[in-house]
Structure formats: C-alpha cells, structure tokens
Coordinates of C-alpha atoms and ligand atoms in Angstrom, one line a residue:
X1 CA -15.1 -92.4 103.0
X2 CA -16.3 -95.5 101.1
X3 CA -13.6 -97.2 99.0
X4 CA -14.7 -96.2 95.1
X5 CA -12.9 -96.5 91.5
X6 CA -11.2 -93.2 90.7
X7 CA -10.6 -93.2 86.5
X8 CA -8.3 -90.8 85.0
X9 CA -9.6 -87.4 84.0
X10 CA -9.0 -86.8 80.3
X11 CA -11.0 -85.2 77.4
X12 CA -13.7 -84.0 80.7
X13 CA -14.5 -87.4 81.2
X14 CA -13.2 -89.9 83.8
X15 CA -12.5 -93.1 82.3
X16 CA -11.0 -96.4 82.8
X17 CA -6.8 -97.5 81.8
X18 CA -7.2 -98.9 78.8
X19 CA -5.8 -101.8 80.3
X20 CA -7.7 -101.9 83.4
X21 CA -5.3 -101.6 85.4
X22 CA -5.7 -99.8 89.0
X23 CA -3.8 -99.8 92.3
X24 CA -4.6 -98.7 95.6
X25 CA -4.9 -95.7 97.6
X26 CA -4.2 -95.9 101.7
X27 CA -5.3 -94.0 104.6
X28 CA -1.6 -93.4 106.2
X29 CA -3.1 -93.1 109.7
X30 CA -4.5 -96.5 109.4
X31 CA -3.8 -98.8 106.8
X32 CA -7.3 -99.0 105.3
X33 CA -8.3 -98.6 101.3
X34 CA -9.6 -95.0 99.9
X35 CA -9.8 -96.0 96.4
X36 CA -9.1 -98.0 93.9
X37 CA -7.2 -95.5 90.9
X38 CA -6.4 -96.2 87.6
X39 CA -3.1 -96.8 86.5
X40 CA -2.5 -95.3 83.4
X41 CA -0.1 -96.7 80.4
X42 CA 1.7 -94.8 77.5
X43 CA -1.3 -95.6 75.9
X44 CA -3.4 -93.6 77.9
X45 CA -0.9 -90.6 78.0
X46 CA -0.9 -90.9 74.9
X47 CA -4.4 -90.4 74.8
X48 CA -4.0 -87.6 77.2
X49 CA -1.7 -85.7 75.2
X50 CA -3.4 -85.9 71.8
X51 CA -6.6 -84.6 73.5
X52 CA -4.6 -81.6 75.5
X53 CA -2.6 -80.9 71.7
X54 CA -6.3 -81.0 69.9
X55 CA -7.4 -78.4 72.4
X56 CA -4.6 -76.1 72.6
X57 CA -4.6 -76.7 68.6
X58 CA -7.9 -75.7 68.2
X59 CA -7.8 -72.8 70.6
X60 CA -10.8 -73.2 72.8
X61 CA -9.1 -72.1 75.5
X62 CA -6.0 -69.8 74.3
X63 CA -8.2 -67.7 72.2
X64 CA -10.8 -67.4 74.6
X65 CA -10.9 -63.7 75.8
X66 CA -8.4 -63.0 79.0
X67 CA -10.8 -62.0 80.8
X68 CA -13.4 -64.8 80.2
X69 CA -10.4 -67.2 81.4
X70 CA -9.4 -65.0 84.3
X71 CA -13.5 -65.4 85.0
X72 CA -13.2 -69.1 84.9
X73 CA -10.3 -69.4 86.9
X74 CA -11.7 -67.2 89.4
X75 CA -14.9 -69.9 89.5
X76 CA -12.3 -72.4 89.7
X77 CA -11.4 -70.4 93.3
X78 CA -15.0 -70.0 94.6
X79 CA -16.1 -73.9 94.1
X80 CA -12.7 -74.8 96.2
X81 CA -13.9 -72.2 98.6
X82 CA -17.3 -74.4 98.3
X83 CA -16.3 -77.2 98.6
X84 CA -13.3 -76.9 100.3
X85 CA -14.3 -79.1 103.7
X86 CA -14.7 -81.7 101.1
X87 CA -11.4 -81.4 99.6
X88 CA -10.0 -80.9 103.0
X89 CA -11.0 -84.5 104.2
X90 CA -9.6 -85.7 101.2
X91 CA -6.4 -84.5 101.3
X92 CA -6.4 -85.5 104.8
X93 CA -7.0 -89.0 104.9
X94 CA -5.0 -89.7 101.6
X95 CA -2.0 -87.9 103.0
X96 CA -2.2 -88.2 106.6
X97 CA -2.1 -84.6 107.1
X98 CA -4.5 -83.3 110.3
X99 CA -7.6 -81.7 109.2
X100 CA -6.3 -78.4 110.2
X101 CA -3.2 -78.1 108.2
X102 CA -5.5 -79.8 105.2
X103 CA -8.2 -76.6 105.7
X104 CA -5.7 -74.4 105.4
X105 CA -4.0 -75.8 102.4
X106 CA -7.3 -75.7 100.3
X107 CA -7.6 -72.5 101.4
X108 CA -3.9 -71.7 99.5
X109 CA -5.2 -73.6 96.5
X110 CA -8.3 -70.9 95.8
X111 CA -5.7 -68.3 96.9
X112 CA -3.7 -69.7 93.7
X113 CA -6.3 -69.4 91.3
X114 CA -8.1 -66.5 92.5
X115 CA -4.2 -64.9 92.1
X116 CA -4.0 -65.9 88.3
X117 CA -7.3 -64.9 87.9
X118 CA -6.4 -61.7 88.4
X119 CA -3.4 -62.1 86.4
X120 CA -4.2 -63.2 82.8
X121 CA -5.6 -60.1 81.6
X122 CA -1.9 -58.2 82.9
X123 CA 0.4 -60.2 80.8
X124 CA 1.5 -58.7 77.8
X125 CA 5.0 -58.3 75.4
X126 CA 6.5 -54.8 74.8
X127 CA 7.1 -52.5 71.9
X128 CA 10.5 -52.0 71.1
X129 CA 11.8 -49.1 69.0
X130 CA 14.8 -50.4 66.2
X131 CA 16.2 -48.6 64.1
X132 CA 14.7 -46.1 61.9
X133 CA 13.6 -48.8 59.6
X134 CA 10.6 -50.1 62.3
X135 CA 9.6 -51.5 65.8
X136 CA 9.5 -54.8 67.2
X137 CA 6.5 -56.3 68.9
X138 CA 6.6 -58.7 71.0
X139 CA 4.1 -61.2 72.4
X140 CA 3.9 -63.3 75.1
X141 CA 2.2 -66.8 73.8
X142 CA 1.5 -70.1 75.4
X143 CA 3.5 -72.8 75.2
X144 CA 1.3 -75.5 74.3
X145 CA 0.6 -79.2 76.4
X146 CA 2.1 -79.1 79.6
X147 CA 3.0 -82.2 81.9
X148 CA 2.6 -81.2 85.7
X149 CA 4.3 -83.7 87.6
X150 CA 3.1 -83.3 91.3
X151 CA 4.8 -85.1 95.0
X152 CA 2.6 -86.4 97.7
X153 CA 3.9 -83.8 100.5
X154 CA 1.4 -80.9 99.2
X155 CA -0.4 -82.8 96.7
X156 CA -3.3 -79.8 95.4
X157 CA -1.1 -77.3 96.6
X158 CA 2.0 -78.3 94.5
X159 CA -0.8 -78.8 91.8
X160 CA -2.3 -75.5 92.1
X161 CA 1.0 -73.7 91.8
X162 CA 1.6 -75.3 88.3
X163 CA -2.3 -75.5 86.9
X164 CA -3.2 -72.3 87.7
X165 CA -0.7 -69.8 86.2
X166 CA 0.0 -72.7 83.2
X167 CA -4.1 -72.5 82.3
X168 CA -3.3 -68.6 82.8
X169 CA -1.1 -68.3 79.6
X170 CA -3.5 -70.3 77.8
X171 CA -2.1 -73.7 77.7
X172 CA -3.3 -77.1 78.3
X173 CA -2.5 -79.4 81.0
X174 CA -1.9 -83.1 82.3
X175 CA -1.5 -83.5 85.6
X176 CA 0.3 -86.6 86.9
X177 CA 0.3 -86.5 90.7
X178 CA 2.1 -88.9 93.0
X179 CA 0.7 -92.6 93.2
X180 CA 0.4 -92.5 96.9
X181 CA -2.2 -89.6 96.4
X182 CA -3.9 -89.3 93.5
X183 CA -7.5 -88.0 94.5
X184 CA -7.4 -84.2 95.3
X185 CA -5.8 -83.5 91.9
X186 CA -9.0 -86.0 90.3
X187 CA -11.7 -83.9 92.8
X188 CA -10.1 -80.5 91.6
X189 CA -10.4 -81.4 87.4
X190 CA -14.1 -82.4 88.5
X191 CA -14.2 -78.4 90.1
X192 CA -12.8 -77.1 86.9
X193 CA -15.2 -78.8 84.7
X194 CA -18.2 -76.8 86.8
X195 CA -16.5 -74.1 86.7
X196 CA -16.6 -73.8 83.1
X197 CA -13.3 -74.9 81.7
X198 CA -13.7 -76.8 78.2
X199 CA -13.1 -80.0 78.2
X200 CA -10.1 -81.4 78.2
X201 CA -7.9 -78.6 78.8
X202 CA -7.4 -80.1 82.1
X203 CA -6.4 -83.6 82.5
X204 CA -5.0 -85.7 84.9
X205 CA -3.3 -89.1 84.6
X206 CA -2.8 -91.8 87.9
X207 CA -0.4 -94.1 87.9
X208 CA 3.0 -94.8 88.8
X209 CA 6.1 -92.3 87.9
X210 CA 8.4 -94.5 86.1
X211 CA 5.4 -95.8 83.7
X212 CA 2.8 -92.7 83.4
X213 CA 5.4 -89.8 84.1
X214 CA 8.0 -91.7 82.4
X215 CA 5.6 -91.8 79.1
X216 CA 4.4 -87.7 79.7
X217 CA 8.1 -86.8 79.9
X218 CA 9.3 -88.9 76.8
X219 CA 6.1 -87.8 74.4
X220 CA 7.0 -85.6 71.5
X221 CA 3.7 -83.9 72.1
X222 CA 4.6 -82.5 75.7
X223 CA 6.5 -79.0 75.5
X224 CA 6.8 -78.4 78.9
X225 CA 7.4 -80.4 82.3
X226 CA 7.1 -79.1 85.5
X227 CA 8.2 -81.2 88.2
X228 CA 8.5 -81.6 91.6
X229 CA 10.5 -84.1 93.5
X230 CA 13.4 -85.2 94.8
X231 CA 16.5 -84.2 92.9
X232 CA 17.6 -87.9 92.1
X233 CA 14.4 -88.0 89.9
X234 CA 14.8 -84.4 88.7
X235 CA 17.8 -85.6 87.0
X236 CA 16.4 -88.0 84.9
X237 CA 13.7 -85.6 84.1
X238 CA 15.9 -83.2 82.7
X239 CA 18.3 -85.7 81.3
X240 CA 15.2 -87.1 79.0
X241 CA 13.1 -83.8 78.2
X242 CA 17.0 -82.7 76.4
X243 CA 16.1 -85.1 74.0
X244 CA 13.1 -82.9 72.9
X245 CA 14.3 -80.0 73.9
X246 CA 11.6 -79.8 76.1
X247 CA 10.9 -76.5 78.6
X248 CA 11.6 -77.4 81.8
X249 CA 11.2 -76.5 85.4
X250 CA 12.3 -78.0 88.5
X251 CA 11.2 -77.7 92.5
X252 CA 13.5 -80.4 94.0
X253 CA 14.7 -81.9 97.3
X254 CA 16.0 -79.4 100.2
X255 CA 18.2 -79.2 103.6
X256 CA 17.7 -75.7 104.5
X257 CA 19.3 -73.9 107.5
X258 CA 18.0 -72.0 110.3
X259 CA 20.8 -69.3 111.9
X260 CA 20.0 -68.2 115.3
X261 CA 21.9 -65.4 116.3
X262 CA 22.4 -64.7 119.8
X263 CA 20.1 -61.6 120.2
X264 CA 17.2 -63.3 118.7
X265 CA 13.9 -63.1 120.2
X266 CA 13.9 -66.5 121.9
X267 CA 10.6 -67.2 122.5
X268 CA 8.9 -66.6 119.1
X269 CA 12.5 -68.3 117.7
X270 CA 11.5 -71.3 119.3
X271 CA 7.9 -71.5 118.5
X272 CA 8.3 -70.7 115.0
X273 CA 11.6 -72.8 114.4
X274 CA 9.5 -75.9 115.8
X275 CA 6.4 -75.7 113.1
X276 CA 9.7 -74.8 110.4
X277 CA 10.9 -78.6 110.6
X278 CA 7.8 -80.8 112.4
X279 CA 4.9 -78.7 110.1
X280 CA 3.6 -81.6 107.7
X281 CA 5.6 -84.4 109.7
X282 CA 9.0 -83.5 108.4
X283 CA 7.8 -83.9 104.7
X284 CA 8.4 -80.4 103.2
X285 CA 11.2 -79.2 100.9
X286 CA 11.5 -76.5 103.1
X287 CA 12.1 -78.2 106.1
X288 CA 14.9 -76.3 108.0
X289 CA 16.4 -79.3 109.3
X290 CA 19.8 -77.6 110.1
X291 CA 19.8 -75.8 113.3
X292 CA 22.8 -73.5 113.6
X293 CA 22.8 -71.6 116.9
X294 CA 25.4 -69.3 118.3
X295 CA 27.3 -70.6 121.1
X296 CA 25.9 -68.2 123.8
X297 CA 22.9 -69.6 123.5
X298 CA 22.9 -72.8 122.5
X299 CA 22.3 -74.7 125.4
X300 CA 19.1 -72.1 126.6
X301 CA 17.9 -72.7 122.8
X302 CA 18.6 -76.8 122.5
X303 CA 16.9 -77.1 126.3
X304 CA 13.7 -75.1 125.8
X305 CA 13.3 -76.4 121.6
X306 CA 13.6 -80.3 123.2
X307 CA 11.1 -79.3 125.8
X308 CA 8.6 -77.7 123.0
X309 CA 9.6 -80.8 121.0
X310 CA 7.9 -83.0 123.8
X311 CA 4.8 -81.6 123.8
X312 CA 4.0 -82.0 120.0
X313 CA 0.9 -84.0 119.6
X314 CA 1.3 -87.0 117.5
X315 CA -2.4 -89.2 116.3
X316 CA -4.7 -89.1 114.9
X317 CA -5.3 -86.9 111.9
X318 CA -8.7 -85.9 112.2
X319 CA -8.5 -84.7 116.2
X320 CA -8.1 -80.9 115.6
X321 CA -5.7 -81.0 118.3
X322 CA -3.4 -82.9 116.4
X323 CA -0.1 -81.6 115.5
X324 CA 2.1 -84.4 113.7
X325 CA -0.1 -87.0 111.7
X326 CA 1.7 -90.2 110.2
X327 CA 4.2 -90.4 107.7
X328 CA 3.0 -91.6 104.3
X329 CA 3.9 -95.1 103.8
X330 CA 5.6 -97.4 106.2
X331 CA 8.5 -97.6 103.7
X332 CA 9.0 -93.8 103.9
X333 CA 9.0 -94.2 107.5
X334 CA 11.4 -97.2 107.5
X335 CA 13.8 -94.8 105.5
X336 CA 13.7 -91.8 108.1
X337 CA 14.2 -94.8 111.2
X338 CA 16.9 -95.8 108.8
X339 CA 18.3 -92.6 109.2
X340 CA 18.0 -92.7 113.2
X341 CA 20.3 -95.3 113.1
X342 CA 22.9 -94.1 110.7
X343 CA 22.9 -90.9 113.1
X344 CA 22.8 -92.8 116.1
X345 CA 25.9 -95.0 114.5
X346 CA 27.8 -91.8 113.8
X347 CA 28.0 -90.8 117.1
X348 CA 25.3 -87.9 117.0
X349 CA 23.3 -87.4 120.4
X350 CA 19.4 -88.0 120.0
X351 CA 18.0 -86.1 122.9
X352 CA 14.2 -86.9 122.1
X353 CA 11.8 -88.9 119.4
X354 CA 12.5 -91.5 116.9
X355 CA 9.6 -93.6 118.6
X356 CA 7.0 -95.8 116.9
X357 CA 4.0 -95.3 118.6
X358 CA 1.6 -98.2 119.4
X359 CA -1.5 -99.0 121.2
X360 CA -4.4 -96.9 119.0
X361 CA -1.7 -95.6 116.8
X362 CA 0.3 -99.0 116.3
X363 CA -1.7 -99.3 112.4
X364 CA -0.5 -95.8 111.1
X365 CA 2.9 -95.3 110.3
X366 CA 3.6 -92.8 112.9
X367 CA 6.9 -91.3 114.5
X368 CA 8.2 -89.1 117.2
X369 CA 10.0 -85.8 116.4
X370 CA 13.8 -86.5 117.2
X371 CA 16.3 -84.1 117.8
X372 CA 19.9 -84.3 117.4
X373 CA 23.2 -82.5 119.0
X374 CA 26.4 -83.5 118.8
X375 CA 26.3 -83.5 114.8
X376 CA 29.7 -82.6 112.6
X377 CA 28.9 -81.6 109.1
X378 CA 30.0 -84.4 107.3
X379 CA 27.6 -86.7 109.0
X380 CA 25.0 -88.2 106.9
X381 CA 22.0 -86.8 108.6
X382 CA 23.5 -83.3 108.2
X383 CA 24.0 -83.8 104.3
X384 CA 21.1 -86.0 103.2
X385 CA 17.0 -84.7 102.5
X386 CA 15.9 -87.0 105.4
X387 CA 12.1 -85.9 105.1
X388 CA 11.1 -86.6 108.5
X389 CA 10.7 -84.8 111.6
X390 CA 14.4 -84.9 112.7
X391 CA 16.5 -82.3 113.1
X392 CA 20.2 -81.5 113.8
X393 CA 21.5 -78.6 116.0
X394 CA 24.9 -77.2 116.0
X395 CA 26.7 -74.4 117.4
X396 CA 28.2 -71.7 115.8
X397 CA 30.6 -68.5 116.6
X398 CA 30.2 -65.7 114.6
X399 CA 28.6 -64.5 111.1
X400 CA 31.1 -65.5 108.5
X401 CA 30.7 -69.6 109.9
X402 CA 27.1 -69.3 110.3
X403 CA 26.7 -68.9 106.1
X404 CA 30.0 -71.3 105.6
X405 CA 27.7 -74.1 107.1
X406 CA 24.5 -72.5 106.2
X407 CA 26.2 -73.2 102.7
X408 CA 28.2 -76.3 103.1
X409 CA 25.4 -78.4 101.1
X410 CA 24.1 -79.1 97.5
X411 CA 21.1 -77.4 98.5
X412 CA 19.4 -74.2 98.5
X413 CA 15.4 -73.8 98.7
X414 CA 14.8 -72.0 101.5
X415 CA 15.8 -71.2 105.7
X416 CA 15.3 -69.2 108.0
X417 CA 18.1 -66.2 110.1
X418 CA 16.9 -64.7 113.5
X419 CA 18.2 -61.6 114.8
X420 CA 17.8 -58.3 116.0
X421 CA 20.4 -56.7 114.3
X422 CA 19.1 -55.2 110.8
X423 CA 22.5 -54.9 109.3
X424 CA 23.4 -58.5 109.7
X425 CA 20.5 -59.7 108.9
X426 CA 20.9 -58.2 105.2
X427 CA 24.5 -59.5 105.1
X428 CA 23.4 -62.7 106.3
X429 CA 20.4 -63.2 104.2
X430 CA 22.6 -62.1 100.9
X431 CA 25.1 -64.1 101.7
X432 CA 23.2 -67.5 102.0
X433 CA 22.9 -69.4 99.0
X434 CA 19.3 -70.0 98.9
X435 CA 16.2 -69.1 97.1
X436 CA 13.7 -68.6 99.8
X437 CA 15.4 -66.9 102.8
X438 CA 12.6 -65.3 106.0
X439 CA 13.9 -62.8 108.6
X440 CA 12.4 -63.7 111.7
X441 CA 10.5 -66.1 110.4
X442 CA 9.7 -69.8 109.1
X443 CA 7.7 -68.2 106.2
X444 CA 8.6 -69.6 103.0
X445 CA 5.5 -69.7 100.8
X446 CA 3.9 -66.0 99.1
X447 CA 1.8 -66.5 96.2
X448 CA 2.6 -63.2 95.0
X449 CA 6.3 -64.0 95.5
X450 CA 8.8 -66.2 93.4
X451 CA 9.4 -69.6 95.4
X452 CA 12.1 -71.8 93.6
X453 CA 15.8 -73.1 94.4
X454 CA 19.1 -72.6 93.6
X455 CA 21.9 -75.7 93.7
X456 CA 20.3 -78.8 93.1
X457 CA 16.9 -77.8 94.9
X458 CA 15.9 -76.8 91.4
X459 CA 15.7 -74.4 88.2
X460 CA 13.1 -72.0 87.7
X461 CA 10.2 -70.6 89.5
X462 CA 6.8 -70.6 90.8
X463 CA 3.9 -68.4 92.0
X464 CA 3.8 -64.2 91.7
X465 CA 4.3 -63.0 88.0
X466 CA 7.4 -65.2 87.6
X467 CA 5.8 -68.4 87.0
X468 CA 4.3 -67.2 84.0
X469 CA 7.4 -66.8 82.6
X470 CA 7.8 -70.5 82.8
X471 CA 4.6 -71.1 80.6
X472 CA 5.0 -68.7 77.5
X473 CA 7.5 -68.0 75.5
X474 CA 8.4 -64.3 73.9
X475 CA 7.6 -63.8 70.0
X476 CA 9.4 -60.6 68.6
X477 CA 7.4 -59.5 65.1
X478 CA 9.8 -56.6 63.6
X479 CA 6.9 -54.0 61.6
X480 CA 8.8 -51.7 58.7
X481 CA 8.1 -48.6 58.6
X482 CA 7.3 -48.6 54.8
Ligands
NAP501 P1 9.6 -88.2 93.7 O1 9.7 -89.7 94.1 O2 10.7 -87.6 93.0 O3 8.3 -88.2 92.9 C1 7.7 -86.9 92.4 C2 6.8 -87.2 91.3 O4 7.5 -87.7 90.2 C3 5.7 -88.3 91.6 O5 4.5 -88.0 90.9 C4 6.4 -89.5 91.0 O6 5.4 -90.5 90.7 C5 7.0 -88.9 89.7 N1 8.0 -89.7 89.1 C6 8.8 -90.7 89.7 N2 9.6 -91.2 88.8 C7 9.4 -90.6 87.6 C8 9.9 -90.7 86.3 N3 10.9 -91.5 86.0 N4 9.5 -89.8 85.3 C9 8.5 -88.9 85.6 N5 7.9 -88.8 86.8 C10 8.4 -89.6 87.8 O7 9.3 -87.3 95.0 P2 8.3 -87.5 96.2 O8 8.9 -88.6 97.0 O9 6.9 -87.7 95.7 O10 8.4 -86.1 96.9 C11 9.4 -85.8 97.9 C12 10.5 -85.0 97.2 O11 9.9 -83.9 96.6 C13 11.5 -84.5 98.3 O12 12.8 -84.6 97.8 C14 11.1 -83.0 98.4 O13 12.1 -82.2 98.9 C15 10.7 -82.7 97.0 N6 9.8 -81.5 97.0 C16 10.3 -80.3 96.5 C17 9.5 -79.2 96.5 C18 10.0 -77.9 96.0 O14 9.2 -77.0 95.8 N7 11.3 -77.7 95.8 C19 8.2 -79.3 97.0 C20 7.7 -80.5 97.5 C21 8.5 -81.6 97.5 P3 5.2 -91.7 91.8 O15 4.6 -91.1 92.9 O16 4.4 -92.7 91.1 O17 6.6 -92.3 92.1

C-alpha cells in the first residue's frame, strides 16, 4: 500500500484539518507508514456537527421513504461485498489482524447493514387505547446527530454495529474511530457515498480522542454518543454527556470467564476455549481470560490447552496460515509484558509464551500466548482487562464456586460454561452476571441478538432489534375522541 493523505469525511467530501494537521498511521507487523490522516480540531467537529444537524434538519435522509433507506443500506452491504478484499487488506495491515480473520470481519460488516436493511421498514410505535376520551399514538422518531466513537480492536466492525442501525432510524452520523486506525471507517463513508447516501449524513472525523472525541462528546449539537472503549474512558464519557443530558450508550472493557465442568466434551472445549482468548491477539472485550476448570480435570485440561497453546502460529499477518498477528503498538505491548511481570512477581506460574519474537518478526510488535496456573483471585492479572493473549487457569469444585469466581469482578460482557448436563447449564448461565453468556461455545457475537454488558463492561445494547432502541426515542400523541 503506498503511504497517501487520508482527509476527514464530512459534508461527502474529504477534506483537509483546518489546521493542517495530520499524524501517522503504522503497519503493526512492521513499523512502516500507511497514511498520513488528518487530525481534526473542535473546529472541524464543529464543522462536522453543523453539517450532520443541517441534514438531519432538513430531512434528506429521515423523511426519505423506509424503504428507499432500507434500499440504500442494503447497497451499502453489496459494495462491502465488492469490495470487500480491498477493505480486508486494509483492516489488515492497519490493525495487524491476519488476512483471514480481516475477510471474515468485512464479511460481518455487510452482514450489519444487510440486517438493518431489512429492518427500517419494521420499526414502528403502537396504538394505545386510554380512556374513553381517545387513544395514544406513538411513534418511534430519530434522535438526531449521533457521535460513534469506535476502538482499534474491530475497527469497521465496531463501526458497523453503531452506523448501520443509527442511519436505520433516520439519524445522522460522525464517526470518530481510534487514532491507531482510522482508514476502514474513511474507505466505508467513500462505499456509502456510491451507494447512494446523501451527503453528509455520514461523516467521519480522525484524530486523537482527548481532542476530536473530547470536542464530539462536549458539543451541544451531539444528542447521542455511542462509545466503545475501555471503561476508564467510558467514565468520563458519561460524566461529560450529563452535562447535556446527552443519550448515551456504552460497550466497555471485559474479563470474562470460561467454566469448564468436568463432563465437558474435552476436545471441542479445548479447541474452542483457545480461539475464545488468542482470536484477535488477546485484543477483544470478550476475551475469556479466566479459565475456571473443575478439579477432576484440571491437570488433563491445563496439559493438552498448553500443548494447543504451542502450536499457535505467530507472523506474519498476511500468511493465511497465520493465527496470532502483532499487537497494535509497541506501547500496548509493553503494557501486556508489563503485566507478565506483575504476574510473574505475584507468584503465578507461566507455563508457556510471554516471548518477543525476533529474527523476521523482531520489527512488529509481536508476542507469544502465555498461560498462567497457580493464580489466586486477588492477583492483578486475574482482576485487570490485560488485552493480550494471556490467560489464567484455576481450579474449581463444584457449581455454586464456579459463578462466585465467575462473578468475583467488576465485569460482565460475555464467557463461556461447558457441560453436558442441561440442567446446570441453565443454572449456571442464569446465575453468571454477564451479558453475553455461550453454552458449549466461545460464540459471543449474533447480529440478530442483543450484545452489551452489565457491571462496568457497559450500558445499553447493540445489534438485533435492540439497538434501535438506542437511536430513537418514543413520542406518545393522545387523539380525542371529539
Ligand atoms: P479507548 O482508549 O477507551 O479508546 C476508545 C475510543 O475512544 C478511541 O476512538 C479513542 O480515541 C476515544 N477516546 C479516547 N479518549 C477520549 C475522550 N476523552 N473523549 C472521547 N473519546 C475518547 O479504548 P481502546 O484502547 O481503543 O480499545 C480497547 C478497549 O475497548 C478495551 O477496554 C476493550 O475491552 C474495549 N472494547 C469493548 C467492546 C465492547 O463491546 N464492550 C468492544 C471492543 C473493545 P484515540 O484512539 O484517539 O485514543
């Protein structure tokens, strides 16, 4: 990829910071330049904004039939289908992810919008009979100029799961995705003008979080934010949009469990327990990165998971063999070998990883997948969002202490129970406080489903029906009867 300027997307053009200003965009596999991206300024959210307001205002979009704007979402889908090797190899080399993983993420984006397509003409209010005076009406209307704020882990995919069903309702939208990559959300406004969406309905705004996402979350114009992140940010997010009693929805940080039951099928157990913590190097909110395994097994489990663990392919991205491509900066990864240490220093055992690898792979910012035993619940790496490929294993005896640690955290996305026993399953999976929990599975992610957390992983929900909820609000109109 040749390195090019990437302007911010606003009004249907791509234009410059009104300052000029631009930063950098890395290849994590090897250090080299993308892109350089412009770094927008209040003054270009500003911009943003007024230009998202003016069209909602206006109503090119809201009053647009539903099912012309079902139509254009569902072109929106087909051109990512198009051109989705294209989008594939960028979310690749600005992420690091291995072309694999990437196809099949672009492949979840046109599964979001073909979803919504298909949704906006089903959304409707009720009628509900009063007294004998008259009914109520009530209607379900957009919200107005939305702020998306999107991480790096799943940068379109995150995206996708806030554009598509916010542009379903009828609002507008600014996208602000994460500084360390910025160019699938810029590629997919490009899409969305060919598809046929008006112009500046969809915009998108580079630049760093505490200057461009700070000014998006702070502008009176912005009635909704929906962010994802880590919860320390999330905080302040929510802390600001009170001032403007802003909408808001959060997807935050995670450190879900996985409870293997003795009479688990091992061998699936194993395989799928493996991708639930090392898919995307570690970096996923859903990461299961507490093991708890009962005691009859344990040592069968820990031996044959380190064994798998071994034979994880680490390089090179764009080898379709590839399993585990870099992390995405050096600093991130200097944070998760910060973490080896602390676990190392609190007397956890690492049976495998944690190794820098050099030679051909000494310029990306790659790591092992480590694996811990030995671990108490109060140790840091049991407690903090490490977002790495390191995981912690401890035994357990019995149900009721498999959900007292499966709960003993300030999380609760998502996890992960394996058993063959139906009844306990349910129990189990009622018990756990968690918003995502698979049976037999590392499955977190339905777009028909709701996908959210509980605890500090977040407020509110994406994807299925639910989401929409999050981007209109209910009008009641009473009619009299006379
Ligand atoms: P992050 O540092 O919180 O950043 C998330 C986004 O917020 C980025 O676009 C960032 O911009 C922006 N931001 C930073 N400071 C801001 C501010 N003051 N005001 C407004 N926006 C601001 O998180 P991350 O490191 O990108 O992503 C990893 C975290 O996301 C993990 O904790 C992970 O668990 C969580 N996550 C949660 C879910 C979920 O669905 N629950 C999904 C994926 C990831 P910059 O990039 O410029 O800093």
């Amino acid at each position: 990829m040749t390195q090019t300027f990437e302007g911010l997307a606003i009004g249907g053009k791509r234009v410059a910071a009104a300052n000029g200003a631009t930063a950098p965009t890395y290849n994590p596999a090897t250090g080299e330049v993308l892109a350089q991206v412009a770094q927008a300024s209040a003054v270009d959210v500003d911009q943003a904004v007024r230009v998202a307001h003016d069209r909602f205002s206006t109503g090119a979009w809201k009053q647009m039939r539903s099912r012309e704007r079902g139509q254009i979402l569902g072109r929106i889908a087909t051109l990512i289908r198009e051109k989705s090797e294209m989008l594939a190899q960028i979310e690749s080399r600005d992420g690091g992810k291995p072309i694999s993983a990437a196809r099949g993420e672009i492949g979840a984006v046109a599964n979001t919008f073909e979803y919504y397509a298909g949704a906006v003409n089903k959304i409707h209010g009720q009628t509900i009979p009063g007294n004998a005076n008259g009914t109520v009406m009530t209607f379900r209307e957009a919200l107005g100029v939305c702020a998306l704020i999107v991480p790096w882990n799943f940068p379109l995919v995150i995206a996708g799961w806030k554009i598509a069903p916010a542009l379903a309702m009828g609002n507008t939208v600014i996208v602000k995705p994460a500084s360390v990559t910025p160019l699938s959300a810029l590629a997919l406004a490009d899409l969305a003008l060919e598809a046929g969406l008006p112009e500046g309905v969809f915009n998108v705004v580079t630049g760093s979080g505490s200057v461009a996402g700070n000014a998006l979350v702070t502008h009176p114009l912005v009635r909704k934010i929906s962010f994802t992140g880590s919860t320390e940010i999330g905080v302040g997010v929510m802390q600001q949009a009170a001032a403007g009693i802003k909408r808001v929805s959060l997807e935050l940080g995670g450190k879900s469990a996985n409870i293997i039951f003795a009479d688990a099928r091992l061998e699936p157990c194993v395989e799928s327990s493996l991708w639930s913590v090392y898919d995307n190097a570690g970096q996923d909110c859903c990461s299961r990165t507490r093991f708890f395994v009962e005691r009859p097994i344990f040592d069968e489990f820990v031996e044959r998971f380190v064994a798998r663990t071994q034979t994880m392919r680490v390089g090179d991205p764009n080898d379709e063999k590839t399993d585990m491509g870099p992390l995405i900066t050096s600093q991130h990864r200097d944070s998760v070998v910060n973490y080896l240490h602390v676990g190392d220093g609190e007397g956890a055992r690492r049976l495998c990883g944690g190794d820098i690898p050099g030679g051909a792979l000494a310029a990306g910012n790659y790591l092992t997948p480590a694996v811990y035993v030995d671990v108490k619940p109060e140790m840091r790496i049991m407690r903090e969002e490490i977002f790495g490929p390191v995981v912690c294993i401890m035994p357990f005896d019995g149900e009721e202490e498999a959900v007292r640690f499966a709960n003993d955290t300030p999380y609760g996305l998502s996890g992960s129970l394996w058993t063959r026993d139906i009844g306990r399953a349910l129990r189990v999976a009622r018990a756990v406080e968690t918003g995502m929990l698979s049976i037999n599975s590392s499955s977190s992610v339905h777009i028909e489903a709701p996908f959210g957390g509980m605890k500090q992983s977040g407020l509110g929900r994406e994807q299925g029906m639910t989401a929409l909820e999050h981007y209109s609000e209910y009008k009641s109109v009473f009619i009299a009867n006379d």
